[in-house]
Amino acid sequence: MEYEVNGLPMHVLLVHATVIVIPVAALCTILSLVWPTARRRLGIVTPLIALAALVLVPITQQAGEWLLTRIDVTPLVQEHQQLGEMMLPWVIGIFMAALGQWLWFRYGTTTAAGIRRKLGAAGTRVLAALAVLVIAAVCVGATVMIVQVGESGARAVWQGSYSEG
């Protein structure tokens, strides 16, 4: 498949969408988890944004691999490629968290009541706090990772390519 749009490498175009959608998915997931008003307003939008991120990452990676065969590979490009290859597990985590929290708050009322009965109030609070911490860690980790991937890509393209005067 040709990963080119109007003579430009598609990777260059897809990267912009990916760099925006991943942090937005992470933010919406955390907001939906901890803020009931946001959860009601965002609804199914949160897992849909996370799904968009999940679809964008492999397409962006494939377009990057296509581009890699057409450029000079430098250590900076290799670093960018290695970081980019680590992005998919983070986005899978965001999608699973976004979908899971949406399903839980949408359909899990009887299950939640059963868990509250079994664990008691304190156990339920501990379990909820752990879930929030794990999901927050995944969302923050994905956001940090996409910043690192983007920054390494920008360095690979621009470092030494312009004058400072």
Coordinates of N, CA and C in Angstrom, one line a residue:
M1 N 0.8 -1.2 0.0 CA 0.0 0.0 0.0 C 0.9 1.2 0.0
E2 N 0.5 2.2 -0.7 CA 1.2 3.5 -0.8 C 0.7 4.4 0.3
Y3 N 1.6 4.8 1.2 CA 1.2 5.7 2.3 C 1.6 7.1 1.9
E4 N 1.0 7.7 0.9 CA 1.3 9.0 0.4 C 0.0 9.7 0.1
V5 N -0.1 11.0 0.5 CA -1.3 11.8 0.2 C -0.8 13.1 -0.4
N6 N -1.2 13.4 -1.6 CA -0.8 14.6 -2.4 C 0.7 14.8 -2.4
G7 N 1.5 13.7 -2.5 CA 2.9 13.8 -2.5 C 3.6 13.8 -1.2
L8 N 2.8 13.9 -0.1 CA 3.4 13.9 1.3 C 3.3 12.5 1.9
P9 N 4.3 12.1 2.7 CA 4.2 10.9 3.4 C 3.0 10.9 4.4
M10 N 2.1 9.9 4.4 CA 1.0 9.9 5.2 C 1.3 9.9 6.7
H11 N 2.5 9.4 7.0 CA 2.9 9.4 8.4 C 3.0 10.8 9.0
V12 N 3.5 11.7 8.2 CA 3.6 13.1 8.6 C 2.2 13.7 9.0
L13 N 1.2 13.3 8.2 CA -0.2 13.8 8.4 C -0.8 13.1 9.6
L14 N -0.7 11.7 9.6 CA -1.3 10.9 10.7 C -0.8 11.2 12.1
V15 N 0.5 11.6 12.1 CA 1.1 11.9 13.4 C 0.4 13.0 14.1
H16 N -0.1 14.0 13.4 CA -0.8 15.1 14.0 C -2.1 14.7 14.7
A17 N -2.8 13.8 14.0 CA -4.0 13.3 14.6 C -3.7 12.4 15.8
T18 N -2.8 11.6 15.7 CA -2.4 10.7 16.8 C -2.0 11.4 18.0
V19 N -1.2 12.4 17.9 CA -0.7 13.2 19.0 C -1.8 14.0 19.7
I20 N -2.9 14.2 19.0 CA -4.0 14.9 19.7 C -5.0 13.9 20.3
V21 N -5.3 12.9 19.5 CA -6.3 11.9 20.0 C -5.9 11.1 21.2
I22 N -4.7 10.7 21.3 CA -4.3 9.9 22.5 C -4.4 10.7 23.8
P23 N -3.9 11.9 23.9 CA -4.1 12.6 25.2 C -5.6 13.0 25.4
V24 N -6.3 13.3 24.4 CA -7.8 13.5 24.6 C -8.5 12.3 25.1
A25 N -8.2 11.1 24.5 CA -8.8 9.9 25.0 C -8.4 9.6 26.5
A26 N -7.1 9.9 26.8 CA -6.7 9.7 28.2 C -7.4 10.6 29.1
L27 N -7.5 11.9 28.8 CA -8.2 12.9 29.6 C -9.7 12.5 29.8
C28 N -10.4 12.2 28.7 CA -11.8 11.8 28.8 C -12.0 10.6 29.6
T29 N -11.1 9.6 29.5 CA -11.2 8.4 30.3 C -11.1 8.7 31.8
I30 N -10.1 9.6 32.2 CA -9.9 9.9 33.6 C -11.1 10.7 34.1
L31 N -11.5 11.7 33.3 CA -12.7 12.6 33.7 C -13.9 11.7 33.9
S32 N -14.2 10.8 32.9 CA -15.4 10.0 33.0 C -15.3 9.0 34.2
L33 N -14.1 8.7 34.6 CA -14.0 7.8 35.7 C -14.3 8.5 37.1
V34 N -13.8 9.7 37.2 CA -13.8 10.3 38.5 C -14.9 11.5 38.7
W35 N -15.5 11.9 37.6 CA -16.4 13.0 37.6 C -17.7 12.6 37.0
P36 N -18.7 12.3 37.8 CA -20.0 11.9 37.2 C -20.6 12.8 36.2
T37 N -20.5 14.1 36.4 CA -21.1 15.0 35.4 C -20.4 14.8 34.0
A38 N -19.1 14.7 34.0 CA -18.3 14.5 32.8 C -18.7 13.2 32.2
R39 N -18.9 12.1 33.0 CA -19.3 10.8 32.6 C -20.6 10.9 31.8
R40 N -21.6 11.6 32.4 CA -22.9 11.7 31.8 C -22.8 12.4 30.5
R41 N -22.1 13.5 30.4 CA -22.0 14.3 29.2 C -21.2 13.6 28.1
L42 N -20.1 13.0 28.5 CA -19.3 12.3 27.5 C -19.9 11.0 27.0
G43 N -20.4 10.2 27.9 CA -21.1 9.0 27.5 C -20.2 8.1 26.7
I44 N -20.8 7.6 25.6 CA -20.1 6.7 24.6 C -18.9 7.4 23.9
V45 N -18.9 8.7 24.0 CA -17.8 9.5 23.2 C -16.4 9.0 23.7
T46 N -16.3 8.8 25.1 CA -15.0 8.5 25.6 C -14.5 7.2 25.0
P47 N -15.2 6.1 25.0 CA -14.6 4.9 24.4 C -14.5 5.0 22.8
L48 N -15.3 5.9 22.2 CA -15.1 6.1 20.8 C -13.8 6.8 20.5
I49 N -13.5 7.8 21.3 CA -12.2 8.5 21.1 C -11.1 7.6 21.3
A50 N -11.2 6.7 22.4 CA -10.1 5.7 22.6 C -10.0 4.7 21.5
L51 N -11.1 4.4 20.9 CA -11.1 3.5 19.7 C -10.4 4.2 18.5
A52 N -10.7 5.4 18.3 CA -10.0 6.2 17.3 C -8.5 6.2 17.5
A53 N -8.1 6.3 18.7 CA -6.6 6.3 19.0 C -6.1 4.9 18.8
L54 N -6.9 3.9 19.1 CA -6.4 2.5 18.9 C -6.3 2.2 17.4
V55 N -7.1 2.8 16.6 CA -7.1 2.5 15.2 C -5.9 3.4 14.6
L56 N -5.8 4.6 15.0 CA -4.7 5.5 14.5 C -3.3 5.0 14.7
V57 N -3.0 4.4 15.9 CA -1.7 4.0 16.2 C -1.1 3.0 15.2
P58 N -1.7 1.9 14.9 CA -1.1 1.0 14.0 C -1.0 1.5 12.6
I59 N -2.0 2.3 12.2 CA -1.9 2.9 10.8 C -0.8 3.9 10.8
T60 N -0.6 4.7 11.8 CA 0.5 5.6 11.8 C 1.9 4.9 11.9
Q61 N 1.9 3.8 12.6 CA 3.1 3.0 12.6 C 3.4 2.4 11.2
Q62 N 2.4 1.8 10.6 CA 2.6 1.3 9.2 C 3.1 2.3 8.3
A63 N 2.5 3.5 8.3 CA 2.9 4.6 7.5 C 4.3 5.0 7.8
G64 N 4.7 5.0 9.1 CA 6.1 5.3 9.5 C 7.1 4.2 8.9
E65 N 6.7 3.0 9.0 CA 7.5 1.9 8.4 C 7.7 2.1 6.9
W66 N 6.6 2.5 6.2 CA 6.7 2.8 4.8 C 7.7 3.9 4.5
L67 N 7.6 5.0 5.4 CA 8.5 6.1 5.2 C 9.9 5.7 5.5
L68 N 10.1 4.9 6.5 CA 11.5 4.5 6.9 C 12.3 3.8 5.8
T69 N 11.6 3.2 4.9 CA 12.3 2.6 3.7 C 12.7 3.6 2.7
R70 N 12.2 4.9 2.8 CA 12.5 5.9 1.8 C 13.3 7.1 2.3
I71 N 13.9 6.9 3.6 CA 14.7 8.0 4.1 C 16.0 7.5 4.6
D72 N 16.9 8.4 4.9 CA 18.2 8.0 5.5 C 17.9 7.7 7.0
V73 N 18.3 6.5 7.4 CA 18.1 6.1 8.8 C 19.3 6.6 9.6
T74 N 18.9 7.5 10.6 CA 19.9 8.0 11.5 C 19.6 7.5 12.9
P75 N 20.5 7.7 13.8 CA 20.3 7.2 15.2 C 19.0 7.9 15.8
L76 N 18.7 9.1 15.4 CA 17.5 9.8 15.9 C 16.3 9.2 15.3
V77 N 16.3 8.8 14.0 CA 15.2 8.1 13.4 C 15.0 6.7 14.1
Q78 N 16.1 6.0 14.4 CA 16.0 4.7 15.0 C 15.3 4.9 16.4
E79 N 15.7 5.9 17.1 CA 15.2 6.2 18.5 C 13.7 6.4 18.4
H80 N 13.3 7.2 17.4 CA 11.9 7.5 17.2 C 11.1 6.2 16.8
Q81 N 11.7 5.4 16.0 CA 11.0 4.2 15.6 C 10.8 3.3 16.9
Q82 N 11.9 3.1 17.7 CA 11.8 2.3 18.8 C 10.7 2.8 19.8
L83 N 10.7 4.1 20.0 CA 9.7 4.6 20.9 C 8.3 4.4 20.4
G84 N 8.2 4.7 19.1 CA 6.9 4.5 18.4 C 6.3 3.1 18.5
E85 N 7.2 2.1 18.5 CA 6.8 0.7 18.6 C 6.2 0.4 20.0
M86 N 6.5 1.2 21.0 CA 6.0 1.0 22.3 C 4.7 1.6 22.6
M87 N 4.1 2.3 21.6 CA 2.9 3.1 21.8 C 1.6 2.2 21.9
L88 N 1.5 1.2 21.1 CA 0.3 0.4 21.0 C -0.2 -0.2 22.3
P89 N 0.7 -0.8 23.1 CA 0.2 -1.4 24.4 C -0.5 -0.3 25.3
W90 N 0.1 0.9 25.3 CA -0.5 2.0 26.1 C -1.9 2.4 25.6
V91 N -2.0 2.4 24.3 CA -3.3 2.8 23.7 C -4.4 1.7 23.9
I92 N -3.9 0.4 23.8 CA -4.8 -0.7 24.2 C -5.3 -0.5 25.6
G93 N -4.4 -0.1 26.5 CA -4.8 0.1 27.9 C -5.8 1.2 28.0
I94 N -5.6 2.3 27.3 CA -6.6 3.4 27.4 C -8.0 2.9 26.9
F95 N -7.9 2.2 25.7 CA -9.2 1.7 25.2 C -9.9 0.8 26.1
M96 N -9.2 -0.2 26.7 CA -9.8 -1.1 27.6 C -10.4 -0.4 28.9
A97 N -9.6 0.6 29.4 CA -10.1 1.4 30.5 C -11.3 2.2 30.1
A98 N -11.3 2.9 29.0 CA -12.4 3.7 28.6 C -13.7 2.8 28.3
L99 N -13.5 1.7 27.6 CA -14.7 0.9 27.4 C -15.2 0.2 28.7
G100 N -14.2 -0.2 29.5 CA -14.6 -0.9 30.8 C -15.3 0.1 31.7
Q101 N -14.9 1.3 31.8 CA -15.6 2.2 32.7 C -16.9 2.6 32.2
W102 N -17.0 2.7 30.8 CA -18.3 3.1 30.3 C -19.3 1.9 30.5
L103 N -18.9 0.7 30.2 CA -19.7 -0.5 30.4 C -20.1 -0.6 31.9
W104 N -19.2 -0.4 32.8 CA -19.4 -0.5 34.2 C -20.5 0.5 34.7
F105 N -20.3 1.8 34.3 CA -21.3 2.8 34.8 C -22.6 2.7 34.0
R106 N -22.6 2.1 32.9 CA -23.8 2.0 32.1 C -24.6 0.8 32.4
Y107 N -23.9 -0.4 32.6 CA -24.6 -1.6 32.8 C -24.3 -2.4 34.1
G108 N -23.3 -1.9 34.9 CA -22.8 -2.6 36.0 C -23.5 -2.4 37.3
T109 N -24.7 -1.8 37.4 CA -25.3 -1.5 38.7 C -25.6 -2.7 39.5
T110 N -26.1 -3.8 39.0 CA -26.4 -4.9 39.8 C -25.1 -5.6 40.2
T111 N -24.1 -5.6 39.3 CA -22.8 -6.2 39.7 C -22.1 -5.3 40.8
A112 N -22.2 -4.0 40.7 CA -21.7 -3.1 41.7 C -22.3 -3.3 43.0
A113 N -23.6 -3.5 43.0 CA -24.3 -3.8 44.3 C -23.8 -5.1 44.9
G114 N -23.6 -6.1 44.1 CA -23.1 -7.3 44.6 C -21.7 -7.2 45.2
I115 N -20.9 -6.5 44.5 CA -19.5 -6.3 45.0 C -19.5 -5.5 46.3
R116 N -20.4 -4.4 46.4 CA -20.5 -3.7 47.6 C -20.9 -4.5 48.8
R117 N -21.8 -5.4 48.5 CA -22.3 -6.3 49.6 C -21.1 -7.3 50.1
K118 N -20.4 -7.8 49.1 CA -19.3 -8.7 49.5 C -18.1 -8.0 50.1
L119 N -17.7 -6.9 49.6 CA -16.5 -6.2 50.1 C -16.8 -5.3 51.3
G120 N -18.0 -4.8 51.4 CA -18.3 -3.8 52.4 C -17.9 -2.4 51.9
A121 N -18.2 -1.4 52.7 CA -17.9 0.0 52.2 C -16.4 0.2 52.1
A122 N -15.7 -0.2 53.1 CA -14.2 0.0 53.0 C -13.6 -0.7 51.9
G123 N -13.9 -1.9 51.7 CA -13.4 -2.7 50.6 C -13.7 -2.1 49.2
T124 N -14.9 -1.6 49.1 CA -15.4 -1.0 47.8 C -14.6 0.2 47.6
R125 N -14.3 1.0 48.6 CA -13.5 2.3 48.4 C -12.1 1.9 48.0
V126 N -11.5 0.9 48.6 CA -10.1 0.5 48.3 C -10.1 0.0 46.9
L127 N -11.0 -0.8 46.5 CA -11.1 -1.3 45.1 C -11.2 -0.2 44.1
A128 N -12.1 0.7 44.4 CA -12.4 1.9 43.5 C -11.1 2.7 43.4
A129 N -10.4 3.0 44.5 CA -9.2 3.8 44.5 C -8.1 3.1 43.7
L130 N -8.0 1.8 43.8 CA -7.0 1.0 43.0 C -7.3 1.1 41.5
A131 N -8.6 1.0 41.2 CA -9.0 1.1 39.8 C -8.6 2.5 39.2
V132 N -8.9 3.5 40.0 CA -8.6 4.9 39.6 C -7.1 5.0 39.4
L133 N -6.3 4.5 40.3 CA -4.9 4.7 40.2 C -4.3 4.0 39.0
V134 N -4.8 2.7 38.8 CA -4.3 2.0 37.7 C -4.6 2.7 36.3
I135 N -5.9 3.1 36.2 CA -6.3 3.7 35.0 C -5.6 5.0 34.8
A136 N -5.5 5.8 35.9 CA -4.8 7.1 35.8 C -3.3 6.8 35.3
A137 N -2.7 5.8 35.9 CA -1.3 5.5 35.5 C -1.2 5.1 34.0
V138 N -2.2 4.4 33.5 CA -2.2 4.0 32.1 C -2.4 5.3 31.2
C139 N -3.3 6.1 31.6 CA -3.6 7.3 30.9 C -2.4 8.3 30.9
V140 N -1.8 8.5 32.1 CA -0.7 9.4 32.1 C 0.5 8.8 31.4
G141 N 0.7 7.5 31.6 CA 1.8 6.8 30.9 C 1.7 6.9 29.3
A142 N 0.5 6.8 28.8 CA 0.3 6.9 27.4 C 0.5 8.3 26.9
T143 N 0.1 9.3 27.7 CA 0.3 10.7 27.3 C 1.8 11.0 27.4
V144 N 2.5 10.6 28.4 CA 4.0 10.8 28.4 C 4.7 10.1 27.2
M145 N 4.2 8.9 26.9 CA 4.8 8.1 25.9 C 4.6 8.8 24.5
I146 N 3.4 9.3 24.2 CA 3.2 10.0 23.0 C 4.0 11.3 22.8
V147 N 4.2 12.0 24.0 CA 5.0 13.2 24.0 C 6.4 12.8 23.6
Q148 N 6.9 11.7 24.2 CA 8.3 11.3 23.9 C 8.5 10.8 22.5
V149 N 7.5 10.1 22.0 CA 7.5 9.7 20.6 C 7.5 10.9 19.6
G150 N 6.6 11.8 19.9 CA 6.5 13.0 19.0 C 7.8 13.9 19.1
E151 N 8.3 14.0 20.3 CA 9.5 14.8 20.5 C 10.7 14.2 19.8
S152 N 10.8 12.9 19.9 CA 11.9 12.2 19.2 C 11.8 12.3 17.7
G153 N 10.5 12.2 17.2 CA 10.3 12.4 15.7 C 10.6 13.8 15.3
A154 N 10.3 14.8 16.1 CA 10.6 16.2 15.7 C 12.1 16.4 15.7
R155 N 12.8 15.8 16.7 CA 14.3 15.9 16.7 C 14.9 15.2 15.4
A156 N 14.3 14.0 15.1 CA 14.8 13.3 13.9 C 14.7 14.1 12.7
V157 N 13.6 14.9 12.6 CA 13.4 15.7 11.3 C 14.1 17.0 11.4
W158 N 14.1 17.7 12.5 CA 14.5 19.1 12.5 C 15.9 19.4 13.1
Q159 N 16.4 18.5 14.0 CA 17.7 18.7 14.6 C 18.8 18.9 13.5
G160 N 19.4 20.1 13.5 CA 20.4 20.4 12.6 C 19.9 20.8 11.2
S161 N 18.6 21.0 11.0 CA 18.1 21.3 9.7 C 17.8 22.7 9.5
Y162 N 18.0 23.6 10.5 CA 17.7 25.0 10.3 C 18.8 25.8 11.0
S163 N 18.9 27.1 10.6 CA 19.9 27.9 11.2 C 19.2 28.7 12.4
E164 N 20.0 29.1 13.3 CA 19.4 29.8 14.5 C 19.6 31.3 14.4
G165 N 20.1 31.8 13.3 CA 20.3 33.2 13.1 C 19.6 33.8 12.1

